[in-house]
Amino acid sequence: MKPICRSAFLTRSVLLAALCTASVACVDGPENGDVFLGVPAGTTINFAGKFNAGSETIRVQVLADPDDENDPDYENWVTLETTTSASTPTDQGFGEWYEWSVNATPVPSSPTSTESARWPEGGLLRFRVVDDIGSAFATFDQDRLDCYQTVGMRQLTTEEDENWIALGEECKSNWIQAVLVNASKTPTDLEDTPAYLSHIEENGVGSPEDTAEYYDEIDAPASLTAFKTRFGFGAAGSDEVSAVYYNAGDLGIGREMNCKSYNPYPTNPTHPNTGVACFVSNYDDDVNDNANVFGADPIDSLANTVSGLYSGVHSGAFATVAMWYIPPITADDSVRFAVYGPGPNYLLQPDAQLDSKGYNKGIPQNCIVCHGGARYNTLNDSVDGGGARFLPFDLSAFEFSTASGFTRAAQEEKFRKLNKLVLQAGPTAATQELIEGWYAAGSVSTVGTVQNNAFIPPGWTGNKADEKIYSAVIAPYCRGCHAAQSNSFYNFADKDDFQTWGNIGYIEADVCTVGLDPAKNHVMPNAEVTLDRFWKSPARAYLAGYFDIKSSCKP
C-alpha cells in the first residue's frame, strides 16, 4: 500500500481536515482556547468544519450570558447563524465529508447590554455548533497540531482510516462547549490592579525599617562585593556556575545568575551539610534610564545582560538579588535574602520593586511570596523554618540570547549544574520531583544530561484532560512558584490535590471572581508579568472547561 502522506509533508489545512474527519461532525475552527486581541464588539469569526451528511442544517450558537445566575446549567444559547453542509462530499483519501462554513459576529459593532454580555471585553465566550437535532459537534484545542506531533507521528495509508479516527479521538478537545478568549483587556490594564506579590496577607508588605531589622537579624553582607567575598565567589577550584537568560515566566527581565556551594560551618570543616549561595544581577532593556522595567524587551534586555557579564562588574544592572542557604532547611532563616543596588557601590537596599505598581516592596516579604510561601515573624524578624526555598531553573520559562555562548544549547550544562545546586538547598518534594523528572534521561548529576521540558509528574499522567491542564496552565503560569511552596497543599504536584474542593474554590475565585476590593480580584497568578501572559493565553479557556467555571472571567 502506498502512503498517501507523511507527517512532514502534511499541510496544516489537510492535517486539520484529516483529524476532523475522525468525528461524525466537527469544528475545524475556531478552536477551543483561541485568543482574540481586539475588542469583541464587531469581531467577525469564520466558523467552519465537517459533517457526515450533505445539505444538512447546522447552527452556530453562543451562550447568552455566562454570568447569568439564573442560568447555572448553561441552557440559554443564542443562534448566531444557520448554514448547511455542502451537497457534494470531499475526499482526500482518508475519509469522506461534507464541508460547511459561515461567518458570525458574536457581539455586534453597536451592541445592546444583552449582546455585550455574551462576550465582555477581556472575558470568555462559550460557543457550540449543533446539527438539526441539537447534537453538538466535536471541537479541537488550539494546540491540536502539537498533539499530532506528540502522538501521531505515523505513516497513514488509504487503508488505515482507523488510524485517523484514533488520532482524531486522541487530539479532540476534552470539552464540547468550546471557549474563546478575549485579551483586549487584562487585570494589569485596570486602574485598580490586583495587589501583586501580596497574597500572603498575614506578612504585610513591610517597610524600610522592617527590612533593616531583617538584614541585621540575618547578618546580611553590606555590599555585593562583601557578599562575594564571604561566600567565595571568584575563588579558584570552586563549583561556581554562571548563566544568562531572560525570565519571561514572571519578571520579564534579563538575569545574570551566579551560584556555588560553600561550607556554612567554617570552624567545622568536616561538617556534613553544604550551603548554597547565589546572586543574580537584573537588567532591563535600557541601561541608561533610572527606572527598572518589568516585561521589558527580551532582545535588548539579554544584550544588556551579556554586556554586564562581560564587564566583570555587572555594569548596567539595576539591582542584584542574593540568596543563601544555611542547613538544615527546618531552621528559621535557613534561606536568606538580600537586595543590592546598582554600581559602583552595590550597597544593601531597603526595598525592592518587582512590578510596575510596587504594592509589596518589603524584603523578605516580597521574596517569600514565591520562594516558599513562608510566614515572616515580625517578633523575631525571621522567616519561619522550612518556609523559604530556592526555585528550580525551568528553561521553558526562559528566553535566551543568540550570542555565542549564551544560547540555550550552549548553557544547558550550566543549568544542569544550577539545578543540582537547588537539590542541595533543601527543596520541597515537588521541586525535587520536578528536577529529577526533567533530567530523567540521565541524571541531574550526570554531565551532558539535557532538561526535558515535556516532563509531566506521575500524579498528572494517565488522563489527557489532566495532562492538558498541567502542560498548558500549571507548567507555564503556576509551577514556578507553586512547586516551591512549603505547604504541599499548594504544590499542585498531583491532580488529586489540585482538584480538591478547597483548591477548586480558591482557583476559581483567585482567577475569575470580581469582588468589592480590586486588590483581591484576579490575584492569581500573583506576579504582574505572569498574570498578563496568563490572560493573553488559552489557559482560562482550559480551566473553564476543566472546572466547569460558570463565569465570563472578565477583568
mmCIF file of C-alpha atoms in Angstrom, residues 348-517:
data_model
loop_
_atom_site.group_PDB
_atom_site.id
_atom_site.type_symbol
_atom_site.label_atom_id
_atom_site.label_comp_id
_atom_site.label_asym_id
_atom_site.label_seq_id
_atom_site.Cartn_x
_atom_site.Cartn_y
_atom_site.Cartn_z
ATOM 1 C CA LEU A 348 22.167 46.902 50.507
ATOM 2 C CA GLN A 349 18.776 48.304 49.529
ATOM 3 C CA PRO A 350 15.856 48.947 51.909
ATOM 4 C CA ASP A 351 13.279 47.674 49.431
ATOM 5 C CA ALA A 352 12.836 46.105 46.005
ATOM 6 C CA GLN A 353 10.094 46.849 43.480
ATOM 7 C CA LEU A 354 9.252 43.805 41.350
ATOM 8 C CA ASP A 355 6.440 45.183 39.182
ATOM 9 C CA SER A 356 5.036 48.449 37.832
ATOM 10 C CA LYS A 357 2.987 49.172 40.965
ATOM 11 C CA GLY A 358 5.243 48.256 43.871
ATOM 12 C CA TYR A 359 2.480 47.099 46.204
ATOM 13 C CA ASN A 360 4.919 44.935 48.127
ATOM 14 C CA LYS A 361 8.498 46.174 48.199
ATOM 15 C CA GLY A 362 9.446 44.803 51.616
ATOM 16 C CA ILE A 363 12.332 42.374 51.962
ATOM 17 C CA PRO A 364 11.921 39.440 52.550
ATOM 18 C CA GLN A 365 8.111 39.696 52.315
ATOM 19 C CA ASN A 366 8.006 40.103 48.542
ATOM 20 C CA CYS A 367 10.610 37.353 48.074
ATOM 21 C CA ILE A 368 8.888 34.636 50.097
ATOM 22 C CA VAL A 369 5.562 35.079 48.305
ATOM 23 C CA CYS A 370 7.077 32.919 45.567
ATOM 24 C CA HIS A 371 10.117 31.457 47.301
ATOM 25 C CA GLY A 372 8.265 29.098 49.617
ATOM 26 C CA GLY A 373 5.158 30.962 50.768
ATOM 27 C CA ALA A 374 6.616 31.336 54.243
ATOM 28 C CA ARG A 375 5.372 33.276 57.238
ATOM 29 C CA TYR A 376 7.525 36.218 58.266
ATOM 30 C CA ASN A 377 7.679 36.528 62.037
ATOM 31 C CA THR A 378 7.947 40.197 62.954
ATOM 32 C CA LEU A 379 8.535 39.309 66.605
ATOM 33 C CA ASN A 380 11.992 37.975 65.850
ATOM 34 C CA ASP A 381 12.493 39.380 62.327
ATOM 35 C CA SER A 382 12.821 35.881 60.901
ATOM 36 C CA VAL A 383 11.338 33.641 58.242
ATOM 37 C CA ASP A 384 9.818 30.529 59.796
ATOM 38 C CA GLY A 385 11.845 27.352 59.450
ATOM 39 C CA GLY A 386 11.276 25.403 56.256
ATOM 40 C CA GLY A 387 9.242 28.227 54.813
ATOM 41 C CA ALA A 388 11.647 29.744 52.280
ATOM 42 C CA ARG A 389 13.074 27.839 49.311
ATOM 43 C CA PHE A 390 15.157 28.175 46.176
ATOM 44 C CA LEU A 391 13.287 27.912 42.868
ATOM 45 C CA PRO A 392 14.204 25.371 40.189
ATOM 46 C CA PHE A 393 15.584 26.630 36.885
ATOM 47 C CA ASP A 394 12.755 25.943 34.425
ATOM 48 C CA LEU A 395 14.167 26.509 30.948
ATOM 49 C CA SER A 396 10.702 26.531 29.373
ATOM 50 C CA ALA A 397 10.064 29.792 31.253
ATOM 51 C CA PHE A 398 13.195 31.467 29.880
ATOM 52 C CA GLU A 399 14.286 33.071 26.635
ATOM 53 C CA PHE A 400 17.898 33.087 25.545
ATOM 54 C CA SER A 401 20.373 35.228 23.684
ATOM 55 C CA THR A 402 21.545 34.312 20.206
ATOM 56 C CA ALA A 403 25.068 35.467 21.099
ATOM 57 C CA SER A 404 27.751 32.807 21.004
ATOM 58 C CA GLY A 405 27.982 31.003 24.324
ATOM 59 C CA PHE A 406 24.623 32.237 25.604
ATOM 60 C CA THR A 407 22.064 30.225 23.634
ATOM 61 C CA ARG A 408 20.055 27.611 25.478
ATOM 62 C CA ALA A 409 22.076 24.812 23.907
ATOM 63 C CA ALA A 410 25.346 26.447 24.930
ATOM 64 C CA GLN A 411 24.154 26.820 28.525
ATOM 65 C CA GLU A 412 22.328 23.506 29.080
ATOM 66 C CA GLU A 413 25.204 22.137 31.127
ATOM 67 C CA LYS A 414 25.310 25.273 33.258
ATOM 68 C CA PHE A 415 21.621 24.988 34.060
ATOM 69 C CA ARG A 416 22.045 21.316 34.911
ATOM 70 C CA LYS A 417 24.667 22.340 37.467
ATOM 71 C CA LEU A 418 22.412 25.107 38.789
ATOM 72 C CA ASN A 419 19.542 22.674 39.282
ATOM 73 C CA LYS A 420 21.891 20.254 41.013
ATOM 74 C CA LEU A 421 22.707 23.041 43.468
ATOM 75 C CA VAL A 422 18.976 23.639 44.042
ATOM 76 C CA LEU A 423 18.681 19.992 45.096
ATOM 77 C CA GLN A 424 21.367 20.676 47.704
ATOM 78 C CA ALA A 425 19.391 23.582 49.181
ATOM 79 C CA GLY A 426 16.532 21.755 50.922
ATOM 80 C CA PRO A 427 13.965 21.736 48.092
ATOM 81 C CA THR A 428 10.330 20.781 48.523
ATOM 82 C CA ALA A 429 9.325 17.291 47.426
ATOM 83 C CA ALA A 430 7.575 18.853 44.415
ATOM 84 C CA THR A 431 10.703 20.729 43.334
ATOM 85 C CA GLN A 432 12.824 17.618 43.757
ATOM 86 C CA GLU A 433 10.388 15.550 41.686
ATOM 87 C CA LEU A 434 10.391 18.225 39.003
ATOM 88 C CA ILE A 435 14.169 18.460 38.692
ATOM 89 C CA GLU A 436 14.629 14.699 38.739
ATOM 90 C CA GLY A 437 11.899 14.370 36.096
ATOM 91 C CA TRP A 438 13.480 16.993 33.856
ATOM 92 C CA TYR A 439 16.764 15.085 33.918
ATOM 93 C CA ALA A 440 15.375 11.542 33.983
ATOM 94 C CA ALA A 441 17.126 10.691 30.700
ATOM 95 C CA GLY A 442 20.348 10.520 32.698
ATOM 96 C CA SER A 443 20.575 12.308 35.993
ATOM 97 C CA VAL A 444 20.932 15.864 37.179
ATOM 98 C CA SER A 445 24.336 14.685 38.425
ATOM 99 C CA THR A 446 25.343 13.300 35.028
ATOM 100 C CA VAL A 447 27.372 15.570 32.751
ATOM 101 C CA GLY A 448 25.584 16.320 29.498
ATOM 102 C CA THR A 449 22.039 15.480 30.587
ATOM 103 C CA VAL A 450 19.629 17.903 28.898
ATOM 104 C CA GLN A 451 16.480 19.259 30.542
ATOM 105 C CA ASN A 452 13.272 17.724 29.177
ATOM 106 C CA ASN A 453 10.545 20.347 29.439
ATOM 107 C CA ALA A 454 7.862 17.906 28.277
ATOM 108 C CA PHE A 455 8.069 16.091 31.622
ATOM 109 C CA ILE A 456 4.744 15.723 33.421
ATOM 110 C CA PRO A 457 4.791 14.475 37.040
ATOM 111 C CA PRO A 458 3.297 10.987 37.509
ATOM 112 C CA GLY A 459 0.495 12.480 39.586
ATOM 113 C CA TRP A 460 -0.799 14.207 36.449
ATOM 114 C CA THR A 461 -0.451 11.452 33.857
ATOM 115 C CA GLY A 462 -2.941 8.910 32.539
ATOM 116 C CA ASN A 463 -5.740 11.291 31.546
ATOM 117 C CA LYS A 464 -5.391 13.723 28.654
ATOM 118 C CA ALA A 465 -7.538 16.413 30.297
ATOM 119 C CA ASP A 466 -5.283 16.367 33.358
ATOM 120 C CA GLU A 467 -2.175 16.393 31.197
ATOM 121 C CA LYS A 468 -3.511 19.339 29.171
ATOM 122 C CA ILE A 469 -4.158 21.376 32.313
ATOM 123 C CA TYR A 470 -0.702 20.608 33.634
ATOM 124 C CA SER A 471 1.199 21.395 30.433
ATOM 125 C CA ALA A 472 -0.870 24.394 29.278
ATOM 126 C CA VAL A 473 -1.811 26.008 32.596
ATOM 127 C CA ILE A 474 0.198 24.848 35.583
ATOM 128 C CA ALA A 475 3.614 24.492 33.944
ATOM 129 C CA PRO A 476 3.760 27.951 32.304
ATOM 130 C CA TYR A 477 1.770 30.030 34.801
ATOM 131 C CA CYS A 478 1.701 28.341 38.237
ATOM 132 C CA ARG A 479 4.524 25.861 38.667
ATOM 133 C CA GLY A 480 7.342 28.386 39.009
ATOM 134 C CA CYS A 481 6.165 29.424 42.464
ATOM 135 C CA HIS A 482 3.786 26.656 43.499
ATOM 136 C CA ALA A 483 6.352 23.845 43.266
ATOM 137 C CA ALA A 484 8.397 25.706 45.881
ATOM 138 C CA GLN A 485 5.512 26.317 48.298
ATOM 139 C CA SER A 486 6.339 24.756 51.642
ATOM 140 C CA ASN A 487 2.693 23.820 52.208
ATOM 141 C CA SER A 488 2.251 20.805 49.912
ATOM 142 C CA PHE A 489 -1.461 21.613 49.532
ATOM 143 C CA TYR A 490 -0.382 24.384 47.156
ATOM 144 C CA ASN A 491 2.335 22.467 45.268
ATOM 145 C CA PHE A 492 -0.031 21.267 42.500
ATOM 146 C CA ALA A 493 2.256 18.251 42.147
ATOM 147 C CA ASP A 494 -0.716 15.892 41.936
ATOM 148 C CA LYS A 495 -4.049 16.302 40.160
ATOM 149 C CA ASP A 496 -5.893 14.986 43.209
ATOM 150 C CA ASP A 497 -4.582 17.858 45.331
ATOM 151 C CA PHE A 498 -5.349 20.344 42.565
ATOM 152 C CA GLN A 499 -8.904 19.041 42.254
ATOM 153 C CA THR A 500 -9.810 19.138 45.934
ATOM 154 C CA TRP A 501 -12.864 21.184 46.748
ATOM 155 C CA GLY A 502 -10.799 23.771 48.568
ATOM 156 C CA ASN A 503 -8.369 24.295 45.714
ATOM 157 C CA ILE A 504 -11.121 24.449 43.082
ATOM 158 C CA GLY A 505 -12.855 27.158 45.076
ATOM 159 C CA TYR A 506 -9.651 29.103 45.603
ATOM 160 C CA ILE A 507 -8.589 28.797 41.980
ATOM 161 C CA GLU A 508 -11.908 29.928 40.537
ATOM 162 C CA ALA A 509 -12.076 32.830 42.982
ATOM 163 C CA ASP A 510 -8.457 33.896 42.564
ATOM 164 C CA VAL A 511 -8.551 33.716 38.763
ATOM 165 C CA CYS A 512 -12.032 34.871 37.777
ATOM 166 C CA THR A 513 -14.055 36.328 40.637
ATOM 167 C CA VAL A 514 -14.684 40.077 40.762
ATOM 168 C CA GLY A 515 -15.447 41.347 44.268
ATOM 169 C CA LEU A 516 -15.679 44.679 46.031
ATOM 170 C CA ASP A 517 -11.941 45.018 46.710
#
